[in-house]
PDB file of C-alpha atoms in Angstrom:
ATOM      1  CA  MET A  16      66.777-135.695 130.963  1.00 60.00           C
ATOM      2  CA  SER A  17      69.435-133.474 129.401  1.00 68.00           C
ATOM      3  CA  ASN A  18      69.200-130.251 127.434  1.00 78.00           C
ATOM      4  CA  HIS A  19      72.706-130.735 126.069  1.00 84.00           C
ATOM      5  CA  ILE A  20      72.868-130.931 122.281  1.00 89.00           C
ATOM      6  CA  LEU A  21      75.621-133.136 120.879  1.00 95.00           C
ATOM      7  CA  SER A  22      77.352-130.959 118.298  1.00 96.00           C
ATOM      8  CA  GLU A  23      78.616-132.408 115.039  1.00 96.00           C
ATOM      9  CA  GLU A  24      82.101-131.199 115.988  1.00 96.00           C
ATOM     10  CA  THR A  25      82.051-133.178 119.235  1.00 97.00           C
ATOM     11  CA  ARG A  26      80.505-136.189 117.521  1.00 97.00           C
ATOM     12  CA  ALA A  27      83.307-136.158 114.929  1.00 96.00           C
ATOM     13  CA  LYS A  28      85.974-135.996 117.646  1.00 95.00           C
ATOM     14  CA  LEU A  29      84.433-138.863 119.621  1.00 97.00           C
ATOM     15  CA  LYS A  30      84.370-141.048 116.508  1.00 96.00           C
ATOM     16  CA  LYS A  31      88.191-141.034 116.627  1.00 93.00           C
ATOM     17  CA  ILE A  32      88.644-141.570 120.380  1.00 95.00           C
ATOM     18  CA  SER A  33      89.028-144.919 122.140  1.00 95.00           C
ATOM     19  CA  THR A  34      86.831-145.994 125.025  1.00 97.00           C
ATOM     20  CA  ALA A  35      90.050-146.473 127.014  1.00 95.00           C
ATOM     21  CA  SER A  36      90.935-142.788 126.691  1.00 94.00           C
ATOM     22  CA  ILE A  37      87.407-141.787 127.656  1.00 97.00           C
ATOM     23  CA  ALA A  38      87.505-144.077 130.699  1.00 97.00           C
ATOM     24  CA  THR A  39      90.730-142.427 131.880  1.00 94.00           C
ATOM     25  CA  ALA A  40      89.373-138.910 131.349  1.00 96.00           C
ATOM     26  CA  LEU A  41      86.215-139.731 133.302  1.00 98.00           C
ATOM     27  CA  PHE A  42      88.247-141.388 136.077  1.00 97.00           C
ATOM     28  CA  LYS A  43      90.180-138.121 136.476  1.00 95.00           C
ATOM     29  CA  ARG A  44      86.806-136.531 137.244  1.00 97.00           C
ATOM     30  CA  GLY A  45      85.923-139.176 139.816  1.00 98.00           C
ATOM     31  CA  LEU A  46      83.625-141.207 137.529  1.00 98.00           C
ATOM     32  CA  ARG A  47      84.526-144.903 137.830  1.00 97.00           C
ATOM     33  CA  ASN A  48      81.442-146.735 136.603  1.00 97.00           C
ATOM     34  CA  GLN A  49      80.796-145.506 133.067  1.00 98.00           C
ATOM     35  CA  PHE A  50      81.847-148.609 131.101  1.00 98.00           C
ATOM     36  CA  ILE A  51      79.008-150.967 130.197  1.00 98.00           C
ATOM     37  CA  GLN A  52      80.130-154.310 131.577  1.00 98.00           C
ATOM     38  CA  GLY A  53      79.708-157.568 129.697  1.00 97.00           C
ATOM     39  CA  VAL A  54      78.857-156.033 126.325  1.00 98.00           C
ATOM     40  CA  VAL A  55      80.696-156.667 123.049  1.00 98.00           C
ATOM     41  CA  PRO A  56      80.160-155.702 119.396  1.00 98.00           C
ATOM     42  CA  VAL A  57      77.800-157.990 117.497  1.00 98.00           C
ATOM     43  CA  ALA A  58      80.298-157.413 114.669  1.00 98.00           C
ATOM     44  CA  PRO A  59      83.283-155.019 114.922  1.00 96.00           C
ATOM     45  CA  LYS A  60      82.986-151.804 112.910  1.00 97.00           C
ATOM     46  CA  ASP A  61      85.778-149.556 111.668  1.00 95.00           C
ATOM     47  CA  GLU A  62      84.090-146.386 112.949  1.00 96.00           C
ATOM     48  CA  ASN A  63      83.034-145.620 116.516  1.00 98.00           C
ATOM     49  CA  MET A  64      79.395-145.576 117.503  1.00 98.00           C
ATOM     50  CA  VAL A  65      78.548-142.109 118.853  1.00 98.00           C
ATOM     51  CA  GLY A  66      75.170-140.675 119.823  1.00 98.00           C
ATOM     52  CA  PRO A  67      72.904-139.538 122.667  1.00 98.00           C
ATOM     53  CA  ALA A  68      71.133-142.288 124.603  1.00 98.00           C
ATOM     54  CA  PHE A  69      67.478-143.117 124.030  1.00 98.00           C
ATOM     55  CA  THR A  70      66.512-145.760 126.564  1.00 98.00           C
ATOM     56  CA  LEU A  71      64.238-148.766 126.923  1.00 98.00           C
ATOM     57  CA  ARG A  72      63.770-150.530 130.275  1.00 98.00           C
ATOM     58  CA  TYR A  73      62.794-154.170 130.630  1.00 97.00           C
ATOM     59  CA  ILE A  74      61.585-155.853 133.811  1.00 97.00           C
ATOM     60  CA  PRO A  75      61.255-159.605 134.434  1.00 96.00           C
ATOM     61  CA  ALA A  76      58.377-161.073 132.450  1.00 95.00           C
ATOM     62  CA  ARG A  77      55.272-162.288 134.236  1.00 94.00           C
ATOM     63  CA  GLU A  78      53.511-165.011 132.299  1.00 93.00           C
ATOM     64  CA  ASP A  79      49.993-163.572 132.485  1.00 93.00           C
ATOM     65  CA  ARG A  80      51.217-160.241 131.065  1.00 94.00           C
ATOM     66  CA  ASN A  81      53.411-161.468 128.229  1.00 89.00           C
ATOM     67  CA  PRO A  82      51.691-163.899 125.862  1.00 89.00           C
ATOM     68  CA  ILE A  83      52.767-163.710 122.221  1.00 90.00           C
ATOM     69  CA  THR A  84      49.599-161.732 121.456  1.00 90.00           C
ATOM     70  CA  VAL A  85      50.927-158.597 123.215  1.00 88.00           C
ATOM     71  CA  PHE A  86      52.789-157.730 120.008  1.00 87.00           C
ATOM     72  CA  ARG A  87      49.397-156.935 118.454  1.00 89.00           C
ATOM     73  CA  ASN A  88      49.224-153.928 120.766  1.00 85.00           C
ATOM     74  CA  ALA A  89      50.258-150.821 118.812  1.00 90.00           C
ATOM     75  CA  ASP A  90      51.525-149.299 122.058  1.00 92.00           C
ATOM     76  CA  HIS A  91      53.908-152.140 122.912  1.00 93.00           C
ATOM     77  CA  PRO A  92      56.978-150.311 124.329  1.00 94.00           C
ATOM     78  CA  GLN A  93      59.554-152.377 122.447  1.00 95.00           C
ATOM     79  CA  ARG A  94      57.986-151.546 119.102  1.00 95.00           C
ATOM     80  CA  VAL A  95      57.346-147.936 120.092  1.00 97.00           C
ATOM     81  CA  ALA A  96      61.002-147.514 121.096  1.00 98.00           C
ATOM     82  CA  ILE A  97      62.113-148.710 117.654  1.00 97.00           C
ATOM     83  CA  GLU A  98      59.746-146.257 115.951  1.00 97.00           C
ATOM     84  CA  THR A  99      60.487-143.238 118.172  1.00 98.00           C
ATOM     85  CA  CYS A 100      64.247-143.403 118.774  1.00 98.00           C
ATOM     86  CA  PRO A 101      65.457-140.157 117.152  1.00 97.00           C
ATOM     87  CA  ALA A 102      67.859-140.259 114.227  1.00 98.00           C
ATOM     88  CA  GLY A 103      71.467-139.974 115.375  1.00 98.00           C
ATOM     89  CA  HIS A 104      70.656-141.451 118.808  1.00 98.00           C
ATOM     90  CA  VAL A 105      71.670-144.787 120.323  1.00 98.00           C
ATOM     91  CA  LEU A 106      68.945-147.097 121.607  1.00 98.00           C
ATOM     92  CA  VAL A 107      70.170-148.398 124.984  1.00 98.00           C
ATOM     93  CA  MET A 108      68.267-151.307 126.515  1.00 98.00           C
ATOM     94  CA  ASP A 109      68.272-152.415 130.140  1.00 98.00           C
ATOM     95  CA  GLY A 110      67.879-156.177 129.981  1.00 97.00           C
ATOM     96  CA  ARG A 111      69.135-156.698 133.557  1.00 97.00           C
ATOM     97  CA  LYS A 112      72.158-158.592 132.153  1.00 98.00           C
ATOM     98  CA  ASP A 113      69.821-161.530 131.484  1.00 97.00           C
ATOM     99  CA  ALA A 114      70.687-163.018 128.097  1.00 97.00           C
ATOM    100  CA  ARG A 115      68.344-166.008 128.416  1.00 96.00           C
ATOM    101  CA  ALA A 116      66.107-164.148 125.950  1.00 95.00           C
ATOM    102  CA  ALA A 117      66.607-161.565 123.234  1.00 96.00           C
ATOM    103  CA  THR A 118      65.781-157.911 123.730  1.00 97.00           C
ATOM    104  CA  ALA A 119      65.425-157.456 119.943  1.00 97.00           C
ATOM    105  CA  GLY A 120      66.100-159.231 116.666  1.00 97.00           C
ATOM    106  CA  SER A 121      67.283-158.423 113.177  1.00 97.00           C
ATOM    107  CA  ILE A 122      63.946-157.167 111.801  1.00 97.00           C
ATOM    108  CA  LEU A 123      63.499-154.562 114.536  1.00 97.00           C
ATOM    109  CA  ILE A 124      67.170-153.553 114.517  1.00 98.00           C
ATOM    110  CA  THR A 125      67.127-153.238 110.727  1.00 98.00           C
ATOM    111  CA  ARG A 126      64.139-150.900 111.044  1.00 98.00           C
ATOM    112  CA  LEU A 127      66.032-148.932 113.697  1.00 98.00           C
ATOM    113  CA  ALA A 128      69.046-148.611 111.382  1.00 98.00           C
ATOM    114  CA  LEU A 129      66.913-147.510 108.441  1.00 98.00           C
ATOM    115  CA  ARG A 130      65.367-144.804 110.631  1.00 98.00           C
ATOM    116  CA  GLY A 131      68.839-143.331 111.094  1.00 98.00           C
ATOM    117  CA  ALA A 132      69.810-144.467 114.586  1.00 98.00           C
ATOM    118  CA  ALA A 133      73.499-144.251 115.452  1.00 98.00           C
ATOM    119  CA  GLY A 134      73.550-147.632 117.167  1.00 98.00           C
ATOM    120  CA  VAL A 135      72.000-150.007 119.683  1.00 98.00           C
ATOM    121  CA  VAL A 136      73.250-151.418 122.996  1.00 98.00           C
ATOM    122  CA  THR A 137      71.756-154.113 125.216  1.00 98.00           C
ATOM    123  CA  ASP A 138      73.233-155.831 128.251  1.00 98.00           C
ATOM    124  CA  ALA A 139      71.160-158.911 127.405  1.00 98.00           C
ATOM    125  CA  GLY A 140      70.709-161.007 124.278  1.00 97.00           C
ATOM    126  CA  MET A 141      69.830-160.418 120.629  1.00 98.00           C
ATOM    127  CA  ARG A 142      68.383-162.935 118.204  1.00 97.00           C
ATOM    128  CA  ASP A 143      69.306-163.235 114.517  1.00 97.00           C
ATOM    129  CA  ALA A 144      72.700-161.802 115.443  1.00 97.00           C
ATOM    130  CA  GLU A 145      74.253-162.656 112.093  1.00 97.00           C
ATOM    131  CA  GLY A 146      71.821-160.340 110.323  1.00 97.00           C
ATOM    132  CA  ILE A 147      72.348-157.581 112.870  1.00 98.00           C
ATOM    133  CA  GLY A 148      76.101-157.876 112.435  1.00 97.00           C
ATOM    134  CA  LYS A 149      75.787-157.289 108.692  1.00 97.00           C
ATOM    135  CA  LEU A 150      74.176-153.874 109.201  1.00 98.00           C
ATOM    136  CA  ASP A 151      76.344-150.775 108.872  1.00 97.00           C
ATOM    137  CA  MET A 152      74.908-149.518 112.169  1.00 98.00           C
ATOM    138  CA  PRO A 153      76.945-150.615 115.217  1.00 98.00           C
ATOM    139  CA  ALA A 154      75.277-152.974 117.682  1.00 98.00           C
ATOM    140  CA  TYR A 155      76.447-154.262 121.069  1.00 98.00           C
ATOM    141  CA  PHE A 156      75.086-157.146 123.114  1.00 98.00           C
ATOM    142  CA  ALA A 157      75.939-159.718 125.777  1.00 98.00           C
ATOM    143  CA  LYS A 158      75.517-162.702 123.442  1.00 97.00           C
ATOM    144  CA  SER A 159      73.258-164.352 120.902  1.00 97.00           C
ATOM    145  CA  SER A 160      69.939-165.557 122.276  1.00 97.00           C
ATOM    146  CA  ALA A 161      67.171-167.195 120.246  1.00 96.00           C
ATOM    147  CA  PRO A 162      64.162-166.984 122.618  1.00 95.00           C
ATOM    148  CA  THR A 163      61.822-164.035 122.131  1.00 92.00           C
ATOM    149  CA  ASN A 164      62.046-161.234 124.667  1.00 91.00           C
ATOM    150  CA  LEU A 165      58.631-162.185 126.074  1.00 92.00           C
ATOM    151  CA  THR A 166      60.159-165.362 127.492  1.00 93.00           C
ATOM    152  CA  HIS A 167      61.990-163.490 130.236  1.00 95.00           C
ATOM    153  CA  HIS A 168      61.527-159.737 129.641  1.00 96.00           C
ATOM    154  CA  GLU A 169      58.703-157.232 129.648  1.00 95.00           C
ATOM    155  CA  ALA A 170      59.412-153.940 127.877  1.00 95.00           C
ATOM    156  CA  LEU A 171      58.003-151.282 130.181  1.00 96.00           C
ATOM    157  CA  ASP A 172      59.509-147.772 130.091  1.00 97.00           C
ATOM    158  CA  ILE A 173      60.907-145.573 127.321  1.00 98.00           C
ATOM    159  CA  ASP A 174      63.413-142.727 127.713  1.00 96.00           C
ATOM    160  CA  VAL A 175      63.892-143.053 131.472  1.00 98.00           C
ATOM    161  CA  PRO A 176      67.091-143.511 133.512  1.00 98.00           C
ATOM    162  CA  ILE A 177      68.255-147.123 133.330  1.00 98.00           C
ATOM    163  CA  SER A 178      71.089-149.428 134.249  1.00 98.00           C
ATOM    164  CA  CYS A 179      72.914-151.101 131.362  1.00 98.00           C
ATOM    165  CA  GLY A 180      75.726-153.481 132.226  1.00 98.00           C
ATOM    166  CA  ASP A 181      75.821-151.950 135.728  1.00 98.00           C
ATOM    167  CA  ALA A 182      76.434-148.445 134.331  1.00 98.00           C
ATOM    168  CA  PRO A 183      73.882-145.674 134.919  1.00 98.00           C
ATOM    169  CA  VAL A 184      72.477-144.304 131.668  1.00 98.00           C
ATOM    170  CA  PHE A 185      70.351-141.173 131.566  1.00 98.00           C
ATOM    171  CA  PRO A 186      68.502-140.111 128.429  1.00 97.00           C
ATOM    172  CA  GLY A 187      70.788-137.811 126.455  1.00 97.00           C
ATOM    173  CA  ASP A 188      74.038-139.201 127.882  1.00 98.00           C
ATOM    174  CA  VAL A 189      76.555-139.621 125.088  1.00 98.00           C
ATOM    175  CA  MET A 190      77.310-143.226 124.178  1.00 98.00           C
ATOM    176  CA  VAL A 191      80.646-144.074 122.560  1.00 98.00           C
ATOM    177  CA  GLY A 192      81.365-147.594 121.362  1.00 98.00           C
ATOM    178  CA  ASP A 193      84.501-149.054 119.804  1.00 98.00           C
ATOM    179  CA  LYS A 194      85.859-152.581 119.357  1.00 97.00           C
ATOM    180  CA  ASP A 195      86.467-152.853 123.126  1.00 97.00           C
ATOM    181  CA  GLY A 196      82.965-151.911 124.273  1.00 98.00           C
ATOM    182  CA  VAL A 197      80.804-148.936 125.226  1.00 98.00           C
ATOM    183  CA  MET A 198      81.386-145.906 127.458  1.00 98.00           C
ATOM    184  CA  VAL A 199      78.680-143.596 128.838  1.00 98.00           C
ATOM    185  CA  ILE A 200      79.644-139.909 128.972  1.00 98.00           C
ATOM    186  CA  PRO A 201      77.411-137.646 131.090  1.00 97.00           C
ATOM    187  CA  ALA A 202      75.927-135.216 128.586  1.00 96.00           C
ATOM    188  CA  HIS A 203      77.313-132.066 130.216  1.00 96.00           C
ATOM    189  CA  LEU A 204      80.861-133.443 129.995  1.00 97.00           C
ATOM    190  CA  ALA A 205      80.789-134.561 126.367  1.00 97.00           C
ATOM    191  CA  ASP A 206      82.446-131.499 124.818  1.00 97.00           C
ATOM    192  CA  GLU A 207      85.321-131.279 127.289  1.00 96.00           C
ATOM    193  CA  ILE A 208      85.920-135.039 127.268  1.00 97.00           C
ATOM    194  CA  ALA A 209      86.098-134.999 123.461  1.00 96.00           C
ATOM    195  CA  GLU A 210      88.585-132.121 123.511  1.00 93.00           C
ATOM    196  CA  GLU A 211      90.783-133.606 126.238  1.00 92.00           C
ATOM    197  CA  CYS A 212      90.798-137.091 124.745  1.00 92.00           C
ATOM    198  CA  THR A 213      91.762-135.810 121.314  1.00 88.00           C
ATOM    199  CA  GLY A 214      95.019-134.657 122.917  1.00 82.00           C
ATOM    200  CA  MET A 215      95.357-137.948 124.820  1.00 81.00           C
ATOM    201  CA  GLU A 216      95.049-139.961 121.616  1.00 78.00           C
ATOM    202  CA  SER A 217      97.752-137.854 120.008  1.00 83.00           C
ATOM    203  CA  PHE A 218     100.100-138.405 122.942  1.00 86.00           C
ATOM    204  CA  GLU A 219      99.465-142.150 123.046  1.00 86.00           C
ATOM    205  CA  ASP A 220     100.222-142.467 119.328  1.00 88.00           C
ATOM    206  CA  PHE A 221     103.563-140.768 120.030  1.00 90.00           C
ATOM    207  CA  VAL A 222     104.238-143.062 123.003  1.00 90.00           C
ATOM    208  CA  LEU A 223     103.491-146.181 120.965  1.00 91.00           C
ATOM    209  CA  GLU A 224     105.956-145.069 118.286  1.00 92.00           C
ATOM    210  CA  GLU A 225     108.591-144.549 120.981  1.00 91.00           C
ATOM    211  CA  VAL A 226     107.908-147.951 122.550  1.00 93.00           C
ATOM    212  CA  LEU A 227     108.113-149.675 119.175  1.00 95.00           C
ATOM    213  CA  ALA A 228     111.471-147.919 118.660  1.00 92.00           C
ATOM    214  CA  GLY A 229     112.745-149.423 121.932  1.00 94.00           C
ATOM    215  CA  SER A 230     112.139-146.617 124.450  1.00 91.00           C
ATOM    216  CA  PRO A 231     111.492-147.621 128.087  1.00 93.00           C
ATOM    217  CA  ILE A 232     108.132-146.752 129.666  1.00 91.00           C
ATOM    218  CA  ILE A 233     109.455-145.107 132.854  1.00 94.00           C
ATOM    219  CA  GLY A 234     109.577-141.369 132.318  1.00 91.00           C
ATOM    220  CA  LEU A 235     107.728-141.702 129.017  1.00 90.00           C
ATOM    221  CA  TYR A 236     104.248-142.853 130.048  1.00 90.00           C
ATOM    222  CA  PRO A 237     103.404-140.635 131.826  1.00 86.00           C
ATOM    223  CA  ALA A 238     105.944-138.194 130.424  1.00 86.00           C
ATOM    224  CA  THR A 239     107.739-137.140 133.596  1.00 90.00           C
ATOM    225  CA  LYS A 240     111.056-136.478 131.873  1.00 90.00           C
ATOM    226  CA  ASP A 241     111.556-133.145 130.128  1.00 90.00           C
ATOM    227  CA  GLU A 242     113.346-134.831 127.255  1.00 89.00           C
ATOM    228  CA  ASN A 243     110.233-136.864 126.450  1.00 87.00           C
ATOM    229  CA  LEU A 244     107.986-133.806 126.614  1.00 87.00           C
ATOM    230  CA  LYS A 245     110.291-132.107 124.120  1.00 88.00           C
ATOM    231  CA  LYS A 246     110.257-135.189 121.898  1.00 87.00           C
ATOM    232  CA  TYR A 247     106.457-135.091 121.962  1.00 88.00           C
ATOM    233  CA  GLN A 248     106.307-131.424 120.986  1.00 89.00           C
ATOM    234  CA  ASP A 249     108.765-132.083 118.150  1.00 88.00           C
ATOM    235  CA  TRP A 250     106.647-135.071 117.073  1.00 89.00           C
ATOM    236  CA  ARG A 251     103.511-132.927 117.033  1.00 85.00           C
ATOM    237  CA  ALA A 252     105.188-130.274 114.924  1.00 86.00           C
ATOM    238  CA  ARG A 253     106.426-132.935 112.508  1.00 90.00           C
ATOM    239  CA  THR A 254     103.142-134.841 112.219  1.00 88.00           C
ATOM    240  CA  GLY A 255     100.631-132.021 112.589  1.00 81.00           C
ATOM    241  CA  ARG A 256      99.027-133.886 115.521  1.00 76.00           C
TER     242      ARG A 256
END
């Protein structure tokens, strides 16, 4: 869907930027619905998840189409998605926010990690969550869910526009996940969002130091007083930020 290539420079910047800063930067551009609702880390990681989206869409399962024997089909979309998600990408699954069944389990997600994926996100369930949480690769889900995906989901489409946690996700959009959750950055905005938010993170680190030192918020955040702007510039010169 997007011809934008995520550069290593932008990827490195986004690994150090919070989803909160990204949400604010996107809001300034009129984008209000880019946070994936109801999704949390399977296990918190110290480094952000960053990568272009590779998508898998589920629809509600119909019993005559989803017996356990469908997994014998070499073209089953869930398995194909695991084996075709490009290295450095994030597999994003549309499970319709229905966590009554898993959208994947530890064996498939381990295979995804070993193939070099940057992460996985589902707005539904995952089974064997303890094993998934032990992987170095970040994973996000709604909650643990033991039943197989076939119970309530049918994997149907790969690399198409989807909804995940009520956020629109187009293939190639840049996914950024931290300990709070996951943001979706439209691919064409990724470079400028990374650049702008790098400055935002610097400013917020300064503000937090000031607050911890007893400074009041009014006139500091946002910095509407010249004295605080000067303090920030002095802080940047002192810290190299």
